[in-house]
Each structure stands twice: as C-alpha cells, then as structure tokens.
C-alpha positions as semicolon CSV with decimal commas, in nm:
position;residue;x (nm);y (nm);z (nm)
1;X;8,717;9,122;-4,799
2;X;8,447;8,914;-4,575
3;X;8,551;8,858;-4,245
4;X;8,285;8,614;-4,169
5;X;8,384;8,287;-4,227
6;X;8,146;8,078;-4,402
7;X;7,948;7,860;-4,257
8;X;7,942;7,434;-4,384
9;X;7,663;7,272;-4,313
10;X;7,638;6,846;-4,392
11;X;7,329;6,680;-4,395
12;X;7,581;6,324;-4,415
13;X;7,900;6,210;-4,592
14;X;7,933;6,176;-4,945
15;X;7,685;6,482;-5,050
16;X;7,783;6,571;-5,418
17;X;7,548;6,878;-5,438
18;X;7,591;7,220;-5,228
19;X;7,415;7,552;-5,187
20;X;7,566;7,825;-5,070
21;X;7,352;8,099;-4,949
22;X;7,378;8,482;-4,901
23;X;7,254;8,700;-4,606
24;X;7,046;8,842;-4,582
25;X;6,809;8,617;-4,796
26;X;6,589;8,914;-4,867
27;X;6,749;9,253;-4,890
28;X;6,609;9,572;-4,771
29;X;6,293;9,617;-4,585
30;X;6,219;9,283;-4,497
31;X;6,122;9,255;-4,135
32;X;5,913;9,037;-3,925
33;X;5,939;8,726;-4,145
34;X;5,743;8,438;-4,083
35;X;5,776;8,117;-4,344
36;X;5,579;7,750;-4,369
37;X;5,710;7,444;-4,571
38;X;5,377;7,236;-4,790
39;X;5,589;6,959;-4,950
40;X;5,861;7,099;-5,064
41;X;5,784;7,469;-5,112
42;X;5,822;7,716;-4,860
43;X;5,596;8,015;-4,856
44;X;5,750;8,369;-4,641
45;X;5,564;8,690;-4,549
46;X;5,671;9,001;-4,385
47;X;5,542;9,323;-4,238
48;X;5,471;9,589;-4,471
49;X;5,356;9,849;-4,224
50;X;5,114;10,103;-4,414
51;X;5,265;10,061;-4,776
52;X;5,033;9,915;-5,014
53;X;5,013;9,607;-5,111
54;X;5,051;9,478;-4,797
55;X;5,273;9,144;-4,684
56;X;5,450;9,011;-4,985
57;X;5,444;8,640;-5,029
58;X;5,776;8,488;-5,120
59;X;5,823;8,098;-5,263
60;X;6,127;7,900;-5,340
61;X;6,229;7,579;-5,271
62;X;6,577;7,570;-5,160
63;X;6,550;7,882;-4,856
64;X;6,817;8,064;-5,071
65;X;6,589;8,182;-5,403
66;X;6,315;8,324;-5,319
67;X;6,035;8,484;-5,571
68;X;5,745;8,734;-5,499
69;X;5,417;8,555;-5,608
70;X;5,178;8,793;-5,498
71;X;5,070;9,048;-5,172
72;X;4,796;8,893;-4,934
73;X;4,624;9,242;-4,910
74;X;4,636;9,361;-5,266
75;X;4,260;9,503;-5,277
76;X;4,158;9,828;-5,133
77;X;3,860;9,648;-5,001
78;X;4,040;9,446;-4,806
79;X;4,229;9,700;-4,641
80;X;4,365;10,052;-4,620
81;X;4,594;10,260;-4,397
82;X;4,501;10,585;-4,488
83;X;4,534;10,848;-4,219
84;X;4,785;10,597;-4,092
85;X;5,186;10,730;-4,044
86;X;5,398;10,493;-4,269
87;X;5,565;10,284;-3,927
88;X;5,233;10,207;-3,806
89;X;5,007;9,987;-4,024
90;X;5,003;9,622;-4,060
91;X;5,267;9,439;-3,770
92;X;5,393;9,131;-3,765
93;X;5,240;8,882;-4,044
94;X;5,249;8,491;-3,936
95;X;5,167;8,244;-4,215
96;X;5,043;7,894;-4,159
97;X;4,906;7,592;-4,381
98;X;4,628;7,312;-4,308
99;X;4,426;7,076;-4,508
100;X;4,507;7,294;-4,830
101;X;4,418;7,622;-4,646
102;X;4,645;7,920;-4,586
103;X;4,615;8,097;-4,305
104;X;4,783;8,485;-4,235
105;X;4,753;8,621;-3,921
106;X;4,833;9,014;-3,859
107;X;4,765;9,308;-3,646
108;X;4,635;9,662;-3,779
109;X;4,777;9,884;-3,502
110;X;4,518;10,139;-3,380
111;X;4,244;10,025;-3,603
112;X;4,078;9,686;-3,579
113;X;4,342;9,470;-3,376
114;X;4,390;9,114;-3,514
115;X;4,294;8,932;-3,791
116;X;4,308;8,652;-4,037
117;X;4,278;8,626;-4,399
118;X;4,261;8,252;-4,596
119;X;4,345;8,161;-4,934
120;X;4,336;7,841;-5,152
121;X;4,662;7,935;-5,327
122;X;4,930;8,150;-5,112
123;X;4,970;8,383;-5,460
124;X;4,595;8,490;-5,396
125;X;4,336;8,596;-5,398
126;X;4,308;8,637;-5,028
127;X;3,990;8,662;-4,810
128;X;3,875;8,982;-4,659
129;X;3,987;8,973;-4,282
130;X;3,794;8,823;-4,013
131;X;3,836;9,025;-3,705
132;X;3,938;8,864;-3,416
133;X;3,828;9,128;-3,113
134;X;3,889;8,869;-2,807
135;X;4,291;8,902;-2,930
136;X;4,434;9,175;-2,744
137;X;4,737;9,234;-2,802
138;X;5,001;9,173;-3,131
139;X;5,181;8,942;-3,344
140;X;4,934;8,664;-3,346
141;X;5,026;8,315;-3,454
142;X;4,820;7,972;-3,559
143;X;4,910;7,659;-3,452
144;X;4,772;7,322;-3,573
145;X;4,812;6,995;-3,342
146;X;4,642;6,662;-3,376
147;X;4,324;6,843;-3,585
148;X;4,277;7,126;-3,331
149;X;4,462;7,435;-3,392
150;X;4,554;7,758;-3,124
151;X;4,673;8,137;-3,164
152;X;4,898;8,273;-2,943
153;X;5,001;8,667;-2,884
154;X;5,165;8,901;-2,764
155;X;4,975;9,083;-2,480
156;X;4,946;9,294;-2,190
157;X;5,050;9,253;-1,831
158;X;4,831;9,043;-1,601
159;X;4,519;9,212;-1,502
160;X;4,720;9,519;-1,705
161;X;4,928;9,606;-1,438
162;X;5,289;9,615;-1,558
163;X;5,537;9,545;-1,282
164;X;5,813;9,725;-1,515
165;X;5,802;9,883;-1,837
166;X;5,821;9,621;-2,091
167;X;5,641;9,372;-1,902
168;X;5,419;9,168;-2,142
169;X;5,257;8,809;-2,184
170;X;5,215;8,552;-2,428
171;X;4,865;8,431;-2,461
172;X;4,679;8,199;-2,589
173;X;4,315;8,094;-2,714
174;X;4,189;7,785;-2,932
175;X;4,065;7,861;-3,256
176;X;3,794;7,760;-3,431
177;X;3,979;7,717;-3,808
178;X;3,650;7,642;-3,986
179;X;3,462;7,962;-3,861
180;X;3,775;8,153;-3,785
181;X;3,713;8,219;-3,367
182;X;3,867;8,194;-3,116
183;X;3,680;7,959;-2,851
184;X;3,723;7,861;-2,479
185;X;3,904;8,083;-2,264
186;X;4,263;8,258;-2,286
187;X;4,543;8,111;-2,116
188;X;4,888;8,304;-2,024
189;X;5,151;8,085;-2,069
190;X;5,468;8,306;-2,055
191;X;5,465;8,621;-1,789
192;X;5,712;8,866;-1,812
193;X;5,973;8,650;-2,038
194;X;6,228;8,373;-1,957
195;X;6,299;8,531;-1,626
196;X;6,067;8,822;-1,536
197;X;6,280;8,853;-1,211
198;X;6,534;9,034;-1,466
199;X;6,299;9,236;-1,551
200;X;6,283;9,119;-1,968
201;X;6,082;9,359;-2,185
202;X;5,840;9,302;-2,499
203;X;5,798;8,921;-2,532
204;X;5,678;8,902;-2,877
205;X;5,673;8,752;-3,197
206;X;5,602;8,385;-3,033
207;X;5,566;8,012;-3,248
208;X;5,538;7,658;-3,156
209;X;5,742;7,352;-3,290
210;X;5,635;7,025;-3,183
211;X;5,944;6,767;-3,132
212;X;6,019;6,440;-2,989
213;X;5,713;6,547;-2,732
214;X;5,783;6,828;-2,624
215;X;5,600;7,159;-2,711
216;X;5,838;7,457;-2,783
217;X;5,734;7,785;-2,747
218;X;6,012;8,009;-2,880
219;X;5,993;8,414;-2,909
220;X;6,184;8,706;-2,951
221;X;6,280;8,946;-2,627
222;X;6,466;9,260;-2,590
223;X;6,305;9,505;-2,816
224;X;6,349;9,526;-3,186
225;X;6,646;9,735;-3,159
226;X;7,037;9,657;-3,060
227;X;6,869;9,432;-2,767
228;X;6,710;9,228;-2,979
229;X;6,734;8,832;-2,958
230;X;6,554;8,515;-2,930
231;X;6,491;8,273;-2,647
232;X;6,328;7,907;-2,589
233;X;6,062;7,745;-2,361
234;X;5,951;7,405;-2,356
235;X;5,676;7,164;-2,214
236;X;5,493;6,849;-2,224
237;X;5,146;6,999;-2,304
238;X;5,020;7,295;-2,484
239;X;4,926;7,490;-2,166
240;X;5,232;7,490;-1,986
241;X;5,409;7,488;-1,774
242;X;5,714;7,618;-2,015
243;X;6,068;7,573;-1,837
244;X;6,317;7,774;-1,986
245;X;6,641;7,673;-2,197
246;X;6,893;7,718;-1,942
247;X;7,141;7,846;-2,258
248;X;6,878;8,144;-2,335
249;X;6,901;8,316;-2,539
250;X;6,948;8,115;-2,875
251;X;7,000;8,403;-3,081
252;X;7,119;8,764;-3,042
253;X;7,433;8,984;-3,142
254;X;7,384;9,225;-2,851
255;X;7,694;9,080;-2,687
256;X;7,938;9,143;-2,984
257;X;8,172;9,444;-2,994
258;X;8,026;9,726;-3,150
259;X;8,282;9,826;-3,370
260;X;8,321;9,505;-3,562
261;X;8,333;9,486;-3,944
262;X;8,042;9,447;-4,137
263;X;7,819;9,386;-3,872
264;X;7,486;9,229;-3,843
265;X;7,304;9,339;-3,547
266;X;6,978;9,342;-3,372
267;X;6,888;8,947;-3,442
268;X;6,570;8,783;-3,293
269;X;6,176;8,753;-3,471
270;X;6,294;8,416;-3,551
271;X;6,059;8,118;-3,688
272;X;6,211;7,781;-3,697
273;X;6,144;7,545;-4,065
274;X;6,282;7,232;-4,196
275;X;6,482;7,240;-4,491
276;X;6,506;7,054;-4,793
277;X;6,804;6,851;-4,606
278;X;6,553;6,741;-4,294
279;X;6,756;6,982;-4,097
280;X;6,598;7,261;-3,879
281;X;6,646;7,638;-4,019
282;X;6,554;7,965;-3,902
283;X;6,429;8,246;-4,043
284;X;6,492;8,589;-3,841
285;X;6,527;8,984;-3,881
286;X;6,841;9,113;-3,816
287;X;6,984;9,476;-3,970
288;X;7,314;9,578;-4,100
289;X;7,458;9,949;-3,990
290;X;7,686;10,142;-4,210
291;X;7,759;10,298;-3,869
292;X;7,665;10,228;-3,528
293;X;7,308;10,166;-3,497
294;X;7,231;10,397;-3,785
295;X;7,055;10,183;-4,108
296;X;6,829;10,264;-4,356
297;X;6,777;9,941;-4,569
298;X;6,519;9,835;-4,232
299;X;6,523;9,494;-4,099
300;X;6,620;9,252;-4,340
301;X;6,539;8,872;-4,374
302;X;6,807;8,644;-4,268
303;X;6,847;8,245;-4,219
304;X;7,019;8,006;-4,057
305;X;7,117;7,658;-3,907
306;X;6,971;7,495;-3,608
307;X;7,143;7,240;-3,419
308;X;6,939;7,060;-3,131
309;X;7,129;7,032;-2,805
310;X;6,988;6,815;-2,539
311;X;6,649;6,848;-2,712
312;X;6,676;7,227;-2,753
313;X;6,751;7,380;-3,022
314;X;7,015;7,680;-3,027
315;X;7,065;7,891;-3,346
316;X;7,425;7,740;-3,460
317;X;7,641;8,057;-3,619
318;X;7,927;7,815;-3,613
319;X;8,097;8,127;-3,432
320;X;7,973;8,449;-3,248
321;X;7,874;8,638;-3,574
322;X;7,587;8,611;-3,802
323;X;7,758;8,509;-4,119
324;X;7,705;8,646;-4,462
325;X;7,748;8,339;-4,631
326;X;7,695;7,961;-4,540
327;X;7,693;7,624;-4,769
328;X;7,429;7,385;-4,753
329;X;7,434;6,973;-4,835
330;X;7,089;7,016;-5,067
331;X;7,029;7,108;-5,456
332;X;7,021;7,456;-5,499
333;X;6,625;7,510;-5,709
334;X;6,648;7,837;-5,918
335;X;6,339;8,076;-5,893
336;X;6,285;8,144;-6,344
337;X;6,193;8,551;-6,344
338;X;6,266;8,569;-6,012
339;X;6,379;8,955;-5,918
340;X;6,722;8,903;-5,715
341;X;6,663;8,946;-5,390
342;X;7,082;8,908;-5,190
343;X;7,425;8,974;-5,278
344;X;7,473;9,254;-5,496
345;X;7,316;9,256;-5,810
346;X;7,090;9,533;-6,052
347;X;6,773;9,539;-6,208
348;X;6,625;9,772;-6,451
349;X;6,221;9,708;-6,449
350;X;6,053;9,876;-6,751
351;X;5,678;9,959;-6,693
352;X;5,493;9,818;-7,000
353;X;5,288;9,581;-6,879
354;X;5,131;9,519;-6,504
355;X;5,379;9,637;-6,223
356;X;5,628;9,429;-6,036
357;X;5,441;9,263;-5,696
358;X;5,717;9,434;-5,483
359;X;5,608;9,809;-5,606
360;X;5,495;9,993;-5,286
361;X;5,225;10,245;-5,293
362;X;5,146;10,511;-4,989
363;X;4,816;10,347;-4,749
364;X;4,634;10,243;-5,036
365;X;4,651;10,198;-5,433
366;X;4,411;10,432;-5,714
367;X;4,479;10,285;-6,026
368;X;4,307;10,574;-6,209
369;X;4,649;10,782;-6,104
370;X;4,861;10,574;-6,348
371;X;4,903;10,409;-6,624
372;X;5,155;10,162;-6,810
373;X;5,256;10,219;-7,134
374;X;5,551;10,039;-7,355
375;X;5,648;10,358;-7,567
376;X;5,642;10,615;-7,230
377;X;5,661;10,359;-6,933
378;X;5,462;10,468;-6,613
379;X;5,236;10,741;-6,603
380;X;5,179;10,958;-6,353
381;X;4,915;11,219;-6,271
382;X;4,984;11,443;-6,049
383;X;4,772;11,468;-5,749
384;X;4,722;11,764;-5,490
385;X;4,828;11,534;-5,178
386;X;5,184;11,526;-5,080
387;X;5,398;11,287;-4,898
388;X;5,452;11,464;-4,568
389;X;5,056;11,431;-4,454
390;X;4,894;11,052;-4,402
391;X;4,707;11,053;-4,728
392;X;4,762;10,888;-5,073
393;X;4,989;11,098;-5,335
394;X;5,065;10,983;-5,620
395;X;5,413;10,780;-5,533
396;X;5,491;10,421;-5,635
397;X;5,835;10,251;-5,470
398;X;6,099;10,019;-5,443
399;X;6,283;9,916;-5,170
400;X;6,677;10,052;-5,099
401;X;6,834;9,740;-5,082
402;X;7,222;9,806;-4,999
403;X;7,361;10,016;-4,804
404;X;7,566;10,146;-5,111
405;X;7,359;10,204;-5,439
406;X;7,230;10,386;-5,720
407;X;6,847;10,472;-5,804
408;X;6,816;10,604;-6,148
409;X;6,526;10,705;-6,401
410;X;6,394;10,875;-6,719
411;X;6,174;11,157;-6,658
412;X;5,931;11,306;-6,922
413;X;5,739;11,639;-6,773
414;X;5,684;11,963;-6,913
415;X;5,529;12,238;-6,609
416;X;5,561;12,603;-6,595
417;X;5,429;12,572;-6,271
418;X;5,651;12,595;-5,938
419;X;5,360;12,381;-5,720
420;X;5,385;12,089;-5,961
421;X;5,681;11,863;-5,905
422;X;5,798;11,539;-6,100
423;X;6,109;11,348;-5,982
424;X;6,264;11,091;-5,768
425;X;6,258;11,068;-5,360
426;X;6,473;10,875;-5,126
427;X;6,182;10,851;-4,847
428;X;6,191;10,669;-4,468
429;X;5,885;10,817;-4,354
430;X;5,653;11,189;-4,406
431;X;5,898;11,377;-4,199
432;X;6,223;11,222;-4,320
433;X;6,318;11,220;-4,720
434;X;6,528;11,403;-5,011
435;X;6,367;11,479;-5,343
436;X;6,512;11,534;-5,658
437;X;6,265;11,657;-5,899
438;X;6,178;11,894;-6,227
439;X;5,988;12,187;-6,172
440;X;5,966;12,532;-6,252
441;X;6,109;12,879;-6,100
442;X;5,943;13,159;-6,233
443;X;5,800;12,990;-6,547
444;X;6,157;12,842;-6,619
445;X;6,253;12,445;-6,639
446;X;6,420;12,360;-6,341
447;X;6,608;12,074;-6,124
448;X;6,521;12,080;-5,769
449;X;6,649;11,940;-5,437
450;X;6,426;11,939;-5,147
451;X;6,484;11,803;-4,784
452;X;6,201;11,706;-4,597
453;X;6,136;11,938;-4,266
454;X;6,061;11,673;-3,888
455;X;5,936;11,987;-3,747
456;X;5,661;12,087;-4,015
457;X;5,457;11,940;-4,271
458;X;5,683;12,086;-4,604
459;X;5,993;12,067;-4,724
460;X;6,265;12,319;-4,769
461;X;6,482;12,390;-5,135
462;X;6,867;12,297;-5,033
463;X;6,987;12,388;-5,422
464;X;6,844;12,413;-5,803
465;X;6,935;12,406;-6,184
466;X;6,855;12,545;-6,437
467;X;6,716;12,356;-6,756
468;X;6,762;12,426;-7,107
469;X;6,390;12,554;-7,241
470;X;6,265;12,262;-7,405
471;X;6,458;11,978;-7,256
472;X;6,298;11,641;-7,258
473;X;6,347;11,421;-7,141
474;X;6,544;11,414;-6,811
475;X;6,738;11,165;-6,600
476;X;6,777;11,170;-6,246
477;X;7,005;10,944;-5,971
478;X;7,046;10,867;-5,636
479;X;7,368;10,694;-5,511
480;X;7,383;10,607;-5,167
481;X;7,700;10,550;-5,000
482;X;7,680;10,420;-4,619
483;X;7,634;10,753;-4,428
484;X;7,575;10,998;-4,715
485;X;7,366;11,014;-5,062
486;X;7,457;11,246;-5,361
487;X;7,195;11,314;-5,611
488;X;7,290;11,392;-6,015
489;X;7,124;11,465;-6,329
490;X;7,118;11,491;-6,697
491;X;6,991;11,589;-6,994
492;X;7,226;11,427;-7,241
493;X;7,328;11,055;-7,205
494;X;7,619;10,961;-6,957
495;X;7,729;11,371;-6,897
496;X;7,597;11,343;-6,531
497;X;7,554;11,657;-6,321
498;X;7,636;11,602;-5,941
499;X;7,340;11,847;-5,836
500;X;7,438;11,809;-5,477
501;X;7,653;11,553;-5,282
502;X;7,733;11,398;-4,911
503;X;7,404;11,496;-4,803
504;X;7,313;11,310;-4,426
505;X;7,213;10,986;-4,460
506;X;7,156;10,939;-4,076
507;X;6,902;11,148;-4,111
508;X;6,691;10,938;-4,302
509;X;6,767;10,648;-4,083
510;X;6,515;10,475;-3,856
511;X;6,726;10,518;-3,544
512;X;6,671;10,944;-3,616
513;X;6,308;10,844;-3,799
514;X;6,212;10,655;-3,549
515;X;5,966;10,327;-3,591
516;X;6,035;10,009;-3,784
517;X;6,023;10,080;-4,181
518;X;6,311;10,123;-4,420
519;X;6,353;10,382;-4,667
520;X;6,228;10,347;-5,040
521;X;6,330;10,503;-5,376
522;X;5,971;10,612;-5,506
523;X;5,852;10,766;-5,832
524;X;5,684;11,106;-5,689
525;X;5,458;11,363;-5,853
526;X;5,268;11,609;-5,667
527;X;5,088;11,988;-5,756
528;X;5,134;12,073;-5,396
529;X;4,806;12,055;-5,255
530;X;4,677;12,245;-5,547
531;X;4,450;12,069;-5,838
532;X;4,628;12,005;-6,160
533;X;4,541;11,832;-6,514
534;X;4,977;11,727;-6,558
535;X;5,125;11,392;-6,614
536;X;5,475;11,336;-6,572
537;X;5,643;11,000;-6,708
538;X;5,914;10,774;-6,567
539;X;6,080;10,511;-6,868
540;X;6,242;10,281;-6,633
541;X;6,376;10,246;-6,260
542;X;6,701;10,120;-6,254
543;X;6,886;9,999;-5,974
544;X;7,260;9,859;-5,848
545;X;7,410;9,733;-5,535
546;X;7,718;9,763;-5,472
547;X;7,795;9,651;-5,101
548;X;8,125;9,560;-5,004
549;X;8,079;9,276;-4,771
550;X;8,020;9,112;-5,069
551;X;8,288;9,216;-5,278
552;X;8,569;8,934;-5,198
C-alpha cells in the first residue's frame, strides 16, 4: 500500500477532466533535468554522463507522458568521451527556446568546459558545439529577456579563494545568441549561497523566471546527495542584488525521518515550467533507496506543484513528503509509441529495425560492431576492449528502472574459446558490475558469473554451468530485488536455472560506486583483450517492473 497521499491539484471549480500523474515521471537514470514549454509542448533533457548518445530529448504535452524523440549528441563528430570514466562526461544539460531556435547548454568535465549546441527541431539534428572558454565553471543556463539573452553558472570562489569547502558562485555573462559568445564582462550574483555565513556548499544548477517584476534566480544547494534541496532569490534587475526567500529552502527531504516508507530522498536540481493549466510546475531530481541511502536506479525525474506565496514560489507537496502520485485539473495527451517511462510496466523491444533512442552505448557509438536483423535480432561482434578500462567495447544498454525487476534475453553464440564472452551485465560503472554470460571452460559450453573487481581492472568467476554440447540458443535473466539480484538461465523454455542468487546489490550502488550515474542492463560481448572474428546474437531485451509503492 502507498502511504503518500495523493496530491489534488484545481486549476478552478467545475473541471470535468483530470490527470493523475506518477513519480517519478521518468524512471531510472534520469538526473539533472531541465524542460522548456513552445506552445503547448514541453521539451526535457538530462545528463547522460559518458554514455552515448548523449542527453535524451523527451516531448509530451501534458508533463505526465513523456516520449524520447531523439539525443542532442547522437554523432561521434559531435562528441566523444572516450578515455572518460562513465560518472564523468557530459553534466548538467539546460534546454532553452527563442525565435524558433533551440538552445542546449552543457559542460564536458575535464575536456573542453562549456558549450552550446542549436537545432531547428529539438528531435535533431543538432549543431556541433560552440565552445564557450570565458565559462568557468558548470551547469550553464540561457536566459532570454526583452530580446537580449544571459548564461549563468556555477563557478568558483571569488578570486578562487574558498572560505570553506563548498564555497561556490553563480555567475553570469550576456550572450551573444546569434554568434553564440558570451560578451561584456562576468558578474557574480550569488556568493557562497542563500547565507554563506552558514557556510552552504555547491550552489549549482541555477535558472531564472521572470514574474510580476521581479527576477528569480532559483538553484539547488547542499550537494547532490541526502543534503540535497532547492532555494530562491529574487530582485528587481538582472544583476542583483538577490534577497533571499526568508522560507528557504523550497524544496528538500533532508529533514524527513530516515526510516520512512518508500522514501524519496535527495530532492533539489529543480527548473520551474507552466503547465497546461497556467499553473507553475517543477521539474527536479530526487532518488528512491531500497535502503538507506543505497540506490541504483540513479537520480530520477520527478515533478511537481508550485504555489506562489507572497510572490515566491515554494514547491507545494501538500505535506512533508514527495508524493508518488498527484491529480491534475488538465486533459491528460497520450504520447502514440511512446516507451513507458513511470509506474510499473514491461517492454520487450525486438531489434529489427533501427534501435530504440534510449539504447546507451559506452563513450561513443561504431556502428560497424552491430547489426539489426528481424530473423536473429542484434548482432554483436565481439571486440578485444572490455568494460572495466575507459574505452569502447562492444555493449549496448538500457536503463534499470525499478528497484525490483527482471532483465531477460535470447542469446545465440557458439565459442570454444574461454577469452570470448557473450551475455548479459548489470553494470554502474568499470569497477562495479555482475555478468552473466556463455563461454567456454576447456573447449566446453558454459554459463558464467563474473563480479567485477574495484581494486583491479578484471573480474573474478563467483560460479559456472555447464551446457549441453550443441545448445542454442540460450536465455539469460536478471531479477533485481531492492538490496540483492539473482541471475538464472535456460536452455529450454520456462525451466529456469537460478545460476546464483542474493548476490549484493549495494555494491553496485552509487553511494559504494561513487559519482552520479545509475546502473544499466547492457548486451555485452567481449574476446578479452584478444582479437576475435565471433558474433554473438541477442533476439530481444525484455524487461518488468515490479515496484511496490505502486502496487495499491
């Protein structure tokens, strides 16, 4: 049963239509979103860190269904994160629209800084990036006002000399949006945070929203972690000075006792939008813990209602919690072939035509490595890089969604070879993963189980089966269950095999990773860094949640 009560929004009296949404709105590694409403669509990005394609683009028009339309780096001339670890990357997306232009803003940690990338139409094609050097710092953001427009950041400490650790700035430059530069000089406008005589660490993620005259500058505070919330500034003009909301901050769950059912925790990246009611919305990260602080869907996408108090606006839960559900006074606007993307649900994609926009690849994407094919689905070739260095092996993913699920797939591969390996991996990051794969031992067919070593770059054999000579093909599962995953498989339909159950799931979370992804169920094949002429094929990837907040 939920113990959230649900949240009822009214627009006015006598409404006759009602949409109730589910949080999060986008399951899974979703963090960092940022969202813009042209007419009545609404366009939402998010980090993607160094998985390729990088920040998906999202549309719907209700704020409830939302439908991937495309990746804004989706060329490997754009872009690539190779040599890259996986939680470093692209940070922070923002996405804003102007005289028929969209505009993403991002920062490439440790190579190149910030950026921006244009398109016509927010499915693509995007622009290569335009570097923008004089931006030091992260999490960049455009603003347009009265035809001139602004980027403001994340940066250091004045003259970089931090009075605590933590202690950061948000900045800001004009921008030239025709010739994408910054112009004039940089202005801080926040130092330290809301009160830097408390000492408030990593002011990031900031926005503006224009209202009634008054500029708000609004950003998260407190870290990305447990800490994690959002707070409010305000003034007459664009350069400050911003007064504080007295009621800061607008958003967190840090407060909340820990041991709480179902909770949602570590709330802030917010970005305020109007909704299809004329009512203000927000769009935030927030994460849900099977235990403690211990996660490893990542930091999902969440939203929800603004009231405006006093001219300030405060994140209205309608309670202390987050809530799971809320209802809504507008139409609810169906996404058609729209993936589902909250509640629990399943999906089973098939890979016979051109793969599904929310496929992950490792730093960049060689399309000579695969191939799609109706009769044998997705093609692998094997390839001598593995997924513990900072290269690009041959892996393709999908994000774990719920905290309690299934991965499963159909596995054609024939090796007598024990270096060549074919099979499915749960994976957070190069030094934290399980994979189930076929292989050989000795020249015979076998089931393996690895478990990915922190401490070195290989992985160590926790168990094996045999195969019958000659089996083909083979099916293989994941089913995660909070705190623990249990891997099965079969050679004959629905006579599952548990090959090895209530492994750790802790330690694939990203408190024990470390860094900001979330884990993904990949397609792997690797010869162990040895060269190799062997395919392996994969029929389907199927997937369930099953999570029981939403079970009522």
């Amino acid at each position: 049963m939920i113990t959230v009560a649900a949240l009822c929004l009214y627009a006015g009296k006598g409404a006759t239509q009602s949409t109730t949404v589910t949080n999060p709105v986008l399951a899974g590694f979703y963090p960092d979103p940022s969202v813009v409403k042209v007419g009545s669509d609404y366009y939402l990005i998010n980090s993607t860190f160094a998985y390729f394609p990088g920040i998906p683009v999202f549309h719907s028009n209700d704020l409830k269904n939302w439908k991937q339309v495309g990746n804004v780096i989706n060329r490997p001339s754009q872009m690539n994160f190779m040599g890259h670890r996986m939680t470093r990357g692209l940070f922070a997306p923002a996405i804003e629209h102007h005289n028929g232009i969209y505009y993403v803003t991002c920062t490439l940690i440790d190579r190149g800084g910030n950026f921006v990338v244009t398109a016509k139409d927010p499915a693509g094609p995007w622009s290569d990036p335009v570097w923008l050097p004089e931006v030091r710092g992260i999490d960049p953001s455009l603003y347009f006002d009265a035809g001139k427009a602004y980027v403001v950041y994340n940066s250091d400490a004045p003259d970089n000399k931090p009075l605590y650790p933590g202690h950061r700035t948000l900045r800001m430059y004009a921008f030239d949006y025709v010739n994408l530069k910054v112009t004039g000089e940089e202005k801080i406008l926040v130092n330290g945070g809301v009160d830097i005589s408390k000492k408030p660490v990593w002011i990031e993620g900031p926005h503006f929203i224009k209202r009634n005259g008054w500029y708000y500058l609004y950003a998260a505070e407190g870290g990305t972690s447990v800490n994690h919330s959002e707070v409010v500034l305000r003034s007459r003009s664009m350069e400050g000075p911003f007064i504080p909301y007295e009621g800061n901050p607008i958003l967190t769950q840090r407060h909340l006792p820990a041991d709480r059912k179902h909770p949602i925790t570590s709330a802030g990246h917010a970005q305020f939008v109007e909704g299809p009611d004329g009512n203000t919305y927000v769009i935030f990260l927030a994460v849900r813990p099977y235990a403690g602080d211990f996660y490893n869907t990542g930091r999902e996408t969440f939203l929800a209602p603004v009231s405006w108090k006093n001219d300030w606006p405060v994140v209205d839960l309608r309670g202390e919690e987050i809530a799971y559900y809320y209802t809504a006074n507008y139409k609810e606007v169906p996404q058609e072939g729209a993936r589902p993307q909250s509640g629990n649900f399943e999906y089973e994609i098939r890979f016979d035509k051109e793969l599904d926009p929310s496929m992950l690849f490792l730093r960049t994407c060689d399309s000579s490595r695969f191939s799609l094919d109706k009769a044998r689905g997705l093609t692998l070739k094997l390839s001598p890089e593995t997924c513990m260095g900072t290269g690009h092996p041959t892996f393709i993913g999908k994000r774990q969604q719920h905290l309690y699920c299934q991965a499963e797939t159909e596995l054609s591969f024939a090796t007598t070879a024990d270096h060549e390996k074919a099979g499915l991996i749960i994976f957070q990051d190069e030094k934290h993963f399980y994979y189930i794969c076929q292989s050989a031992d000795q020249g015979k067919p076998v089931i393996q189980l690895f478990k990915s070593n922190p401490e070195a770059e290989r992985m160590e054999l926790l168990t094996q089966a045999l195969l019958a000579p000659g089996v083909k093909p083979v099916r293989l599962r994941i089913q995660a269950s909070g705190d623990y995953y249990d891997f099965y498989y079969t050679s004959k339909p629905d006579r599952w095999s548990l090959l090895q159950g209530n492994l750790d799931a802790t330690f694939l979370s990203t408190r024990v990773a470390g860094g900001f992804i979330g884990c993904v169920f990949g397609l792997y094949a690797t010869a162990s860094e040895k060269n190799t002429t062997s395919q392996a094929s994969f029929k389907y990837l199927r997937y369930r949640g099953d999570d029981p907040m939403y079970k009522k």
